[in-house]
Tab-separated table of C-alpha atoms in Angstrom:
chain	number	residue	atom	x	y	z
A	689	MET	CA	110.443	68.617	295.548
A	690	LYS	CA	111.801	65.042	295.456
A	691	LYS	CA	110.256	64.363	298.850
A	692	SER	CA	106.913	65.736	297.671
A	693	LEU	CA	106.987	63.564	294.562
A	694	PHE	CA	107.814	60.506	296.668
A	695	VAL	CA	104.909	61.276	299.016
A	696	LEU	CA	102.540	61.757	296.080
A	697	PHE	CA	103.711	58.496	294.510
A	698	LEU	CA	103.248	56.658	297.805
A	699	TYR	CA	99.772	58.061	298.489
A	700	SER	CA	98.629	57.493	294.906
A	701	SER	CA	99.841	53.900	295.079
A	702	LEU	CA	98.037	53.280	298.376
A	703	LEU	CA	94.777	54.828	297.156
A	704	THR	CA	94.941	52.952	293.850
A	705	ALA	CA	95.559	49.723	295.757
A	706	SER	CA	92.556	50.558	297.921
A	707	GLU	CA	90.423	51.034	294.791
A	708	ILE	CA	91.480	47.610	293.524
A	709	ALA	CA	90.879	45.970	296.920
A	710	TYR	CA	87.500	47.706	297.298
A	711	ARG	CA	86.358	46.320	293.954
A	712	PHE	CA	87.544	42.832	294.892
A	713	VAL	CA	85.850	42.815	298.313
A	714	PHE	CA	82.510	44.144	297.049
A	715	GLY	CA	82.398	42.222	293.780
A	716	ILE	CA	82.746	45.193	291.426
A	717	GLU	CA	84.132	44.789	287.918
A	718	THR	CA	87.924	44.486	287.963
A	719	LEU	CA	89.898	47.303	286.376
A	720	PRO	CA	91.947	46.342	283.294
A	721	ALA	CA	95.612	47.315	283.331
A	722	ALA	CA	95.064	50.507	281.325
A	723	LYS	CA	92.328	51.637	283.720
A	724	MET	CA	94.562	50.906	286.711
A	725	ALA	CA	97.196	53.207	285.231
A	726	GLU	CA	94.532	55.839	284.575
A	727	THR	CA	93.265	55.528	288.151
A	728	PHE	CA	96.788	56.016	289.494
A	729	ALA	CA	97.309	59.069	287.266
A	730	LEU	CA	94.014	60.697	288.274
A	731	THR	CA	94.712	60.029	291.942
A	732	PHE	CA	98.189	61.516	291.566
A	733	VAL	CA	96.755	64.678	289.973
A	734	ILE	CA	94.044	65.256	292.587
A	735	ALA	CA	96.534	64.539	295.394
A	736	ALA	CA	99.062	66.967	293.893
A	737	LEU	CA	96.440	69.699	293.622
A	738	TYR	CA	95.510	69.145	297.267
A	739	LEU	CA	99.138	69.114	298.411
A	740	PHE	CA	100.251	72.233	296.543
A	741	ALA	CA	97.104	74.409	296.589
A	742	ARG	CA	97.797	77.764	298.242
A	743	TYR	CA	94.345	78.661	299.566
A	744	LYS	CA	92.448	76.812	302.276
A	745	ALA	CA	89.210	77.224	300.336
A	746	THR	CA	90.695	75.368	297.375
A	747	ARG	CA	92.028	72.582	299.587
A	748	LEU	CA	88.627	72.275	301.252
A	749	LEU	CA	86.852	72.019	297.883
A	750	ILE	CA	89.320	69.368	296.706
A	751	ALA	CA	88.820	67.366	299.911
A	752	VAL	CA	85.026	67.610	299.579
A	753	PHE	CA	85.198	66.529	295.934
A	754	PHE	CA	87.376	63.551	296.872
A	755	ALA	CA	85.049	62.631	299.749
A	756	PHE	CA	82.026	62.622	297.444
A	757	SER	CA	83.973	60.627	294.867
A	758	ILE	CA	84.733	57.903	297.388
A	759	ILE	CA	82.034	57.828	300.079
A	760	ALA	CA	79.044	58.760	297.904
A	761	ASN	CA	80.045	56.248	295.242
A	762	ASN	CA	80.663	53.506	297.819
A	763	VAL	CA	77.236	53.984	299.379
A	764	HIS	CA	75.459	54.381	296.052
A	765	TYR	CA	77.041	51.245	294.621
A	766	ALA	CA	76.066	49.251	297.713
A	767	VAL	CA	72.414	50.090	297.020
A	768	TYR	CA	72.132	50.482	293.244
A	769	GLN	CA	75.161	48.614	291.856
A	770	SER	CA	76.187	51.693	289.885
A	771	TRP	CA	78.171	54.872	290.474
A	772	ILE	CA	76.302	57.973	291.574
A	773	THR	CA	75.081	60.206	288.738
A	774	GLY	CA	74.261	63.876	288.360
A	775	ILE	CA	70.553	63.020	288.520
A	776	ASN	CA	71.166	61.107	291.760
A	777	TYR	CA	72.775	64.184	293.312
A	778	TRP	CA	69.691	66.240	292.486
A	779	LEU	CA	67.273	63.628	293.823
A	780	MET	CA	69.352	63.299	296.993
A	781	LEU	CA	68.970	67.031	297.652
A	782	LYS	CA	65.317	67.108	296.673
A	783	GLU	CA	64.323	64.063	298.729
A	784	ILE	CA	66.867	64.397	301.545
A	785	THR	CA	64.431	63.271	304.258
A	786	GLU	CA	63.426	60.158	302.338
A	787	VAL	CA	67.055	59.405	301.503
A	788	GLY	CA	68.032	59.714	305.164
A	789	GLY	CA	65.217	57.427	306.276
A	790	ALA	CA	66.027	54.841	303.630
A	791	GLY	CA	69.721	54.972	304.504
A	792	ALA	CA	69.013	54.445	308.197
A	793	SER	CA	67.037	51.306	307.375
A	794	MET	CA	69.975	49.869	305.400
A	795	LEU	CA	72.829	50.525	307.805
A	796	ASP	CA	73.655	46.835	307.974
A	797	LYS	CA	74.388	46.930	304.247
A	798	LEU	CA	76.003	50.364	304.070
A	799	TRP	CA	78.273	50.632	307.092
A	800	LEU	CA	81.228	48.696	305.667
A	801	PRO	CA	81.499	50.474	302.270
A	802	ALA	CA	80.872	53.809	304.031
A	803	LEU	CA	83.587	53.089	306.605
A	804	TRP	CA	85.957	52.010	303.844
A	805	GLY	CA	85.346	55.333	302.135
A	806	VAL	CA	85.831	57.342	305.328
A	807	LEU	CA	89.203	55.684	305.920
A	808	GLU	CA	90.280	56.460	302.357
A	809	VAL	CA	89.266	60.109	302.796
A	810	MET	CA	91.178	60.304	306.079
A	811	LEU	CA	94.242	58.884	304.334
A	812	PHE	CA	93.895	61.419	301.527
A	813	CYS	CA	93.513	64.368	303.905
A	814	SER	CA	96.574	63.280	305.876
A	815	LEU	CA	98.594	64.521	302.903
A	816	ALA	CA	98.347	67.947	304.532
A	817	LYS	CA	101.030	66.886	307.031
A	818	PHE	CA	103.577	66.904	304.205
A	819	ARG	CA	102.695	70.328	302.824
A	820	ARG	CA	105.766	72.551	302.616
A	821	LYS	CA	105.515	74.730	299.545
A	822	THR	CA	102.363	75.910	297.832
A	823	HIS	CA	101.786	77.109	294.297
A	824	PHE	CA	99.005	79.392	293.066
A	825	SER	CA	98.993	77.403	289.813
A	826	ALA	CA	97.447	74.439	291.682
A	827	ASP	CA	94.448	76.582	292.665
A	828	ILE	CA	94.102	77.844	289.091
A	829	LEU	CA	94.344	74.346	287.602
A	830	PHE	CA	91.700	72.902	289.936
A	831	ALA	CA	89.322	75.786	289.177
A	832	PHE	CA	89.939	75.354	285.438
A	833	LEU	CA	89.298	71.591	285.507
A	834	MET	CA	86.019	72.003	287.389
A	835	LEU	CA	84.860	74.930	285.272
A	836	MET	CA	85.677	72.972	282.121
A	837	ILE	CA	83.452	70.020	283.076
A	838	PHE	CA	80.646	72.348	284.205
A	839	VAL	CA	80.645	74.181	280.869
A	840	ARG	CA	81.035	70.980	278.869
A	841	SER	CA	78.139	69.330	280.700
A	842	PHE	CA	75.703	72.184	280.102
A	843	ASP	CA	75.029	71.199	276.501
A	844	THR	CA	76.507	67.713	276.323
A	845	LYS	CA	74.951	64.884	274.329
A	846	GLN	CA	77.217	62.308	275.978
A	847	GLU	CA	76.094	60.035	278.792
A	848	HIS	CA	79.214	60.183	281.026
A	849	GLY	CA	77.382	62.180	283.696
A	850	ILE	CA	74.092	60.349	283.210
A	851	SER	CA	75.447	56.833	283.605
A	852	PRO	CA	79.215	56.566	284.312
A	853	LYS	CA	80.693	53.195	283.431
A	854	PRO	CA	81.663	50.766	286.230
A	855	THR	CA	85.165	50.567	284.729
A	856	TYR	CA	85.656	54.240	285.567
A	857	SER	CA	87.504	54.871	288.804
A	858	ARG	CA	85.408	56.516	291.494
A	859	ILE	CA	87.275	59.800	290.982
A	860	LYS	CA	86.693	59.796	287.220
A	861	ALA	CA	83.044	58.769	287.603
A	862	ASN	CA	82.397	61.540	290.103
A	863	TYR	CA	84.197	64.109	287.960
A	864	PHE	CA	81.686	63.501	285.175
A	865	SER	CA	78.692	63.080	287.504
A	866	PHE	CA	79.352	66.095	289.707
A	867	GLY	CA	80.136	68.139	286.613
A	868	TYR	CA	76.833	67.053	285.069
A	869	PHE	CA	74.998	67.897	288.292
A	870	VAL	CA	76.404	71.419	288.588
A	871	GLY	CA	76.668	72.201	284.884
A	872	ARG	CA	73.475	70.596	283.594
A	873	VAL	CA	71.003	69.371	286.187
A	874	LEU	CA	71.050	72.358	288.562
A	875	PRO	CA	70.598	75.106	285.954
A	876	TYR	CA	68.043	73.075	284.016
A	877	GLN	CA	65.981	72.453	287.158
A	878	LEU	CA	66.374	75.863	288.803
A	879	PHE	CA	65.903	77.980	285.679
A	880	ASP	CA	63.518	75.780	283.677
A	881	LEU	CA	65.893	75.251	280.767
A	882	SER	CA	64.596	71.825	279.767
A	883	LYS	CA	64.729	71.073	276.046
A	884	ILE	CA	61.888	68.590	276.376
A	885	PRO	CA	58.817	70.177	274.753
A	886	VAL	CA	56.306	71.292	277.365
A	887	PHE	CA	53.243	69.058	277.191
A	888	LYS	CA	49.904	70.821	277.503
A	889	GLN	CA	46.325	69.783	276.986
A	890	PRO	CA	43.076	71.618	277.759
A	891	ALA	CA	41.315	70.849	281.018
A	892	PRO	CA	38.403	68.457	280.436
A	893	SER	CA	34.868	69.812	280.603
A	894	ARG	CA	32.284	68.160	282.766
A	895	ILE	CA	29.560	66.799	280.495
A	896	GLY	CA	27.473	64.781	282.932
A	897	GLN	CA	27.033	63.448	286.448
A	898	GLY	CA	29.318	60.533	285.846
A	899	SER	CA	28.728	56.823	285.533
A	900	ILE	CA	29.308	56.046	289.203
A	901	GLN	CA	29.131	58.048	292.423
A	902	ASN	CA	31.868	56.401	294.481
A	903	ILE	CA	35.387	55.618	293.312
A	904	VAL	CA	37.777	53.955	295.758
A	905	LEU	CA	41.372	54.160	294.548
A	906	ILE	CA	44.178	52.441	296.444
A	907	MET	CA	47.657	53.563	295.374
A	908	GLY	CA	50.303	51.102	296.494
A	909	GLU	CA	53.921	51.923	297.279
A	910	SER	CA	56.720	50.354	295.213
A	911	GLU	CA	54.781	47.155	294.454
A	912	SER	CA	56.256	45.389	291.467
A	913	ALA	CA	54.056	43.101	289.393
A	914	ALA	CA	57.083	40.803	289.176
A	915	HIS	CA	56.433	39.707	292.780
A	916	LEU	CA	52.798	38.602	292.299
A	917	LYS	CA	52.061	34.952	291.578
A	918	LEU	CA	49.288	35.727	289.097
A	919	PHE	CA	51.998	37.323	286.936
A	920	GLY	CA	54.393	34.383	287.231
A	921	TYR	CA	56.147	34.831	290.592
A	922	GLY	CA	57.058	31.643	292.461
A	923	ARG	CA	55.494	32.624	295.796
A	924	GLU	CA	51.854	33.318	296.543
A	925	THR	CA	52.286	36.820	297.923
A	926	SER	CA	48.835	38.084	296.918
A	927	PRO	CA	46.255	35.320	297.404
A	928	PHE	CA	43.313	37.712	297.334
A	929	LEU	CA	44.291	39.281	294.019
A	930	THR	CA	44.841	35.794	292.587
A	931	GLN	CA	41.377	34.794	293.784
A	932	LEU	CA	39.901	38.042	292.480
A	933	SER	CA	41.414	37.496	289.033
A	934	GLN	CA	39.541	34.161	288.818
A	935	ALA	CA	36.169	35.497	290.005
A	936	ASP	CA	33.053	34.910	287.900
A	937	PHE	CA	32.334	38.650	287.675
A	938	LYS	CA	35.623	39.037	285.731
A	939	PRO	CA	37.299	42.169	287.084
A	940	ILE	CA	40.206	43.771	285.253
A	941	VAL	CA	43.396	42.344	286.799
A	942	LYS	CA	46.580	42.815	284.789
A	943	GLN	CA	49.991	44.409	284.618
A	944	SER	CA	50.422	48.094	283.899
A	945	TYR	CA	53.264	50.420	283.042
A	946	SER	CA	53.627	52.980	285.807
A	947	ALA	CA	53.741	56.648	284.844
A	948	GLY	CA	57.279	57.057	286.161
A	949	PHE	CA	60.214	55.382	287.855
A	950	MET	CA	59.906	57.390	291.082
A	951	THR	CA	57.047	58.494	293.364
A	952	ALA	CA	57.796	62.182	292.765
A	953	VAL	CA	57.362	61.573	289.026
A	954	SER	CA	54.700	58.871	288.907
A	955	LEU	CA	52.035	60.321	291.201
A	956	PRO	CA	51.919	63.864	289.741
A	957	SER	CA	51.765	62.304	286.271
A	958	PHE	CA	48.990	59.905	287.272
A	959	PHE	CA	46.738	62.300	289.163
A	960	ASN	CA	47.159	65.082	286.598
A	961	VAL	CA	46.726	62.749	283.618
A	962	ILE	CA	50.111	63.636	282.118
A	963	PRO	CA	50.969	61.124	279.380
A	964	HIS	CA	54.430	62.499	278.561
A	965	ALA	CA	57.393	64.072	280.303
A	966	ASN	CA	57.454	67.783	281.161
A	967	GLY	CA	53.733	68.245	281.705
A	968	LEU	CA	54.085	70.126	284.993
A	969	GLU	CA	52.555	73.309	283.703
A	970	GLN	CA	49.206	71.614	283.322
A	971	ILE	CA	48.770	70.552	286.716
A	972	SER	CA	62.262	42.709	311.026
A	973	GLY	CA	63.490	39.221	310.171
A	974	GLY	CA	64.335	37.280	307.041
A	975	ASP	CA	66.238	38.394	303.965
A	976	ILE	CA	65.309	41.399	301.862
A	977	VAL	CA	63.159	39.353	299.449
A	978	ASP	CA	61.206	37.917	302.389
A	979	LYS	CA	60.635	41.393	303.789
A	980	TYR	CA	59.521	42.780	300.448
A	981	ASP	CA	57.185	39.857	299.758
A	982	ASN	CA	55.701	40.252	303.230
A	983	THR	CA	54.839	43.891	302.505
A	984	ILE	CA	53.047	42.800	299.326
A	985	HIS	CA	51.168	40.156	301.304
A	986	LYS	CA	50.098	42.739	303.921
A	987	THR	CA	48.969	45.069	301.135
A	988	ASP	CA	46.944	42.222	299.651
A	989	GLN	CA	45.205	41.717	303.004
A	990	MET	CA	44.371	45.417	303.189
A	991	ILE	CA	42.963	45.346	299.647
A	992	GLN	CA	40.817	42.355	300.598
A	993	THR	CA	39.435	44.189	303.646
A	994	VAL	CA	38.494	47.247	301.585
A	995	PHE	CA	37.006	45.185	298.761
A	996	GLU	CA	34.881	43.055	301.089
A	997	GLN	CA	33.550	46.179	302.799
A	998	LEU	CA	32.569	47.590	299.425
A	999	GLN	CA	30.769	44.379	298.507
A	1000	LYS	CA	28.555	44.853	301.566
A	1001	GLN	CA	27.211	48.142	300.201
A	1002	PRO	CA	23.589	47.578	299.138
A	1003	ASP	CA	23.407	49.815	296.053
A	1004	GLY	CA	26.568	48.644	294.276
A	1005	ASN	CA	27.251	52.212	293.184
A	1006	TRP	CA	31.024	52.012	293.445
A	1007	LEU	CA	34.181	51.451	291.435
A	1008	PHE	CA	37.287	49.885	292.961
A	1009	ALA	CA	40.759	50.532	291.544
A	1010	TYR	CA	44.185	49.471	292.727
A	1011	THR	CA	47.659	50.071	291.329
A	1012	SER	CA	51.100	51.089	292.605
A	1013	ASP	CA	53.072	54.284	292.077
A	1014	HIS	CA	56.040	52.336	290.690
A	1015	GLY	CA	57.757	49.019	291.185
A	1016	GLN	CA	60.912	47.897	292.955
A	1017	TYR	CA	63.872	45.798	291.841
A	1018	VAL	CA	64.472	43.312	294.657
A	1019	ARG	CA	66.896	40.404	294.774
A	1020	GLN	CA	68.803	38.755	297.610
A	1021	ASP	CA	71.573	41.382	297.585
A	1022	ILE	CA	69.933	44.186	295.602
A	1023	TYR	CA	66.953	46.415	296.311
A	1024	ASN	CA	66.462	49.653	294.488
A	1025	GLN	CA	64.076	51.735	292.425
A	1026	GLY	CA	64.355	54.249	289.630
A	1027	THR	CA	66.281	51.843	287.382
A	1028	VAL	CA	65.408	50.497	283.938
A	1029	GLN	CA	64.657	46.916	285.019
A	1030	PRO	CA	61.015	45.980	284.244
A	1031	ASP	CA	60.479	45.237	287.954
A	1032	SER	CA	60.859	48.981	288.538
A	1033	TYR	CA	57.991	50.065	286.294
A	1034	LEU	CA	55.623	47.103	285.797
A	1035	VAL	CA	52.954	47.297	288.496
A	1036	PRO	CA	49.644	45.564	289.209
A	1037	LEU	CA	46.342	47.078	288.116
A	1038	VAL	CA	42.923	46.035	289.428
A	1039	LEU	CA	39.620	47.564	288.331
A	1040	TYR	CA	36.096	46.415	289.162
A	1041	SER	CA	32.587	47.768	289.589
A	1042	PRO	CA	29.364	45.840	290.261
A	1043	ASP	CA	27.680	48.386	287.990
A	1044	LYS	CA	27.388	46.461	284.719
A	1045	ALA	CA	27.678	49.514	282.466
A	1046	VAL	CA	30.807	50.766	284.207
A	1047	GLN	CA	32.434	47.329	284.209
A	1048	GLN	CA	31.570	46.864	280.547
A	1049	ALA	CA	33.274	50.180	279.784
A	1050	ALA	CA	36.310	49.019	281.765
A	1051	ASN	CA	36.412	45.753	279.851
A	1052	GLN	CA	36.231	47.562	276.522
A	1053	ALA	CA	39.119	49.831	277.513
A	1054	PHE	CA	41.434	47.340	279.219
A	1055	ALA	CA	40.608	43.797	278.094
A	1056	PRO	CA	42.408	44.102	274.712
A	1057	CYS	CA	45.626	45.175	276.459
A	1058	GLU	CA	48.263	42.685	277.501
A	1059	ILE	CA	49.817	45.426	279.638
A	1060	ALA	CA	47.950	48.616	280.480
A	1061	PHE	CA	49.284	52.091	281.265
A	1062	HIS	CA	48.756	54.390	284.236
A	1063	GLN	CA	47.568	56.942	281.694
A	1064	GLN	CA	44.734	54.583	280.766
A	1065	LEU	CA	43.609	54.238	284.355
A	1066	SER	CA	43.727	57.945	285.144
A	1067	THR	CA	41.836	58.912	281.972
A	1068	PHE	CA	39.282	56.151	282.591
A	1069	LEU	CA	38.622	57.410	286.122
A	1070	ILE	CA	38.196	61.001	284.932
A	1071	HIS	CA	35.915	59.881	282.100
A	1072	THR	CA	33.879	57.842	284.577
A	1073	LEU	CA	33.479	60.935	286.769
A	1074	GLY	CA	31.618	62.591	283.895
A	1075	TYR	CA	34.340	64.644	282.216
A	1076	ASP	CA	35.025	64.950	278.507
A	1077	MET	CA	38.246	62.973	278.710
A	1078	PRO	CA	38.934	60.277	276.096
A	1079	VAL	CA	40.274	57.058	277.578
A	1080	SER	CA	43.839	56.433	276.438
A	1081	GLY	CA	44.766	53.265	274.611
A	1082	CYS	CA	47.558	50.808	275.304
A	1083	ARG	CA	49.325	50.653	271.961
A	1084	GLU	CA	51.898	53.239	272.982
A	1085	GLY	CA	52.884	55.278	275.992
A	1086	SER	CA	55.840	56.306	278.101
A	1087	VAL	CA	57.300	55.892	281.557
A	1088	THR	CA	59.083	59.062	282.618
A	1089	GLY	CA	62.527	58.618	284.186
A	1090	ASN	CA	63.757	60.069	287.461
A	1091	LEU	CA	62.944	63.702	286.589
A	1092	ILE	CA	59.390	64.695	285.691
A	1093	THR	CA	60.722	67.125	283.075
A	1094	GLY	CA	62.122	64.171	281.140
A	1095	ASP	CA	65.705	65.423	281.331
A	1096	ALA	CA	66.750	62.072	282.827
A	1097	GLY	CA	65.196	60.286	279.858
A	1098	SER	CA	61.991	58.330	279.331
A	1099	LEU	CA	61.063	54.760	278.520
A	1100	ASN	CA	58.990	54.857	275.337
A	1101	ILE	CA	56.759	51.828	274.701
A	1102	ARG	CA	55.122	51.061	271.375
A	1103	ASP	CA	53.397	47.773	270.571
A	1104	GLY	CA	55.051	46.148	273.578
A	1105	LYS	CA	58.596	47.177	272.624
A	1106	ALA	CA	60.386	49.442	275.101
A	1107	GLU	CA	63.240	51.835	274.325
A	1108	TYR	CA	64.892	54.184	276.803
A	1109	VAL	CA	65.473	57.564	275.167
A	1110	TYR	CA	67.695	60.324	276.527
A	1111	PRO	CA	67.004	63.961	275.596
A	1112	GLN	CA	69.029	65.202	272.652
C-alpha cells in the first residue's frame, strides 16, 4: 500500500505540474494556491480510482473521462479560450463533419496543445504498470460520482456545466461539463424535455400577388458587421457595400442582429420566421485576420456582380437582400463563433428595390432602426411576397444561443440593451 500511495503522489504531482506548465505556456489564467491544492487532490482521486478499479470496463471509462478532460479541453481552449461545455459536446456530435473540417484547417494552431494532452494521457495510463491489488469499492465510487453529477445536472439551475470557470482544473471543468452533457443536454435533446415554452404562430395566409415578382436573397457565411468599414472597421473590406450605402437611391444598409449564434440555429429561425427560441414545431497566406477580411472582400465582389446584373434588368421588378447567418469573433490569435461577443451576432443587412413602392415600404420598416433584426427581414420578405405577415419591429427581439430550443440561453435585446438569459 505504501508503494501505491507513493506512486499516486508522484503521478499526481507530475500531472499537477503539467497543468501549471500548460497554463503558463498557453497564457491561461494562473491557478491560485488553493486551486493548485484542489487540482492535486482531484488528480489524486481520479488516479487512485484508475489504479485500484477491479474491472477493465471501469478503468477504460476512467481513462476516457481523463482523456476528454485533458485533450478536449486543450483543443477547445486553443480555439475558443474557454473550457469545453456540455453544449459543446452536443454540438460536436451533431456537427461532427463540420467540426472535423474546421479542425483540419487549424492544425497549425491545435497540434501543440493536442500533443501536450496526448502525452499527459499516456502518462496517466502508464499507472497501470503499477497495479497490484484491486478493490471493488473503486468501481462503486467512480460509478457513484458520475451518477451523482448526471442526476444533479438534470434539473440544475447552476452554470457549472454551461460555462465552467477558467480557474477550474481541466478535470473539474470536464466533470461538470460532461455531467451536464449526459445528465441534461442529451435527455433534453433526445426526449424533447425543454422547459422553454414552445413558440407557435399560425401560418400566414396569402392575400395578394405580392409587391414584387423577383426576390434575390444572398445569405453570407459568418460575416461580422464588425469587419466592415461602413460600420467603423479600420480596413476597407467591402468597398461595394460602402459605395452602395452612399448611393442616391438610398438603399437600406445597416447592422442587424442575427437570429442565432450558429448556422444550425440562425438559418432555420430566419427562413421559418421564428422570433424566439424553441419554435421548431412551426417549421493561404497572411494571419487569420487577413484571411477573414479577404473572405469578406471576396463576398463583397460577388454581391457587386449580382447587384450589377440585376440593375441591367429592364423592368426593375426585383428586390435585392443580403445578410449573413451569424458573425465571427476574429482577432490575431482568436477566431471562433457561437460566443456572446457582439462580433458573433451583429451582421450586415442590405435591402434595395428599384420599385419605388417596395423601397418605400422597406424604408418605413427599417429606416427608424439603428440596428435591425433578422426577424424583421424575414417577415418583410414574406409580407412582400403577398402573405398576411406583419413586419416585425426593432424595439425588441432575441438572438438564440447555440441550441435552437433555447436551452443554451438566448440574448434578449430591448431598446438596444442586450442581456443573456439562461433557462430557469
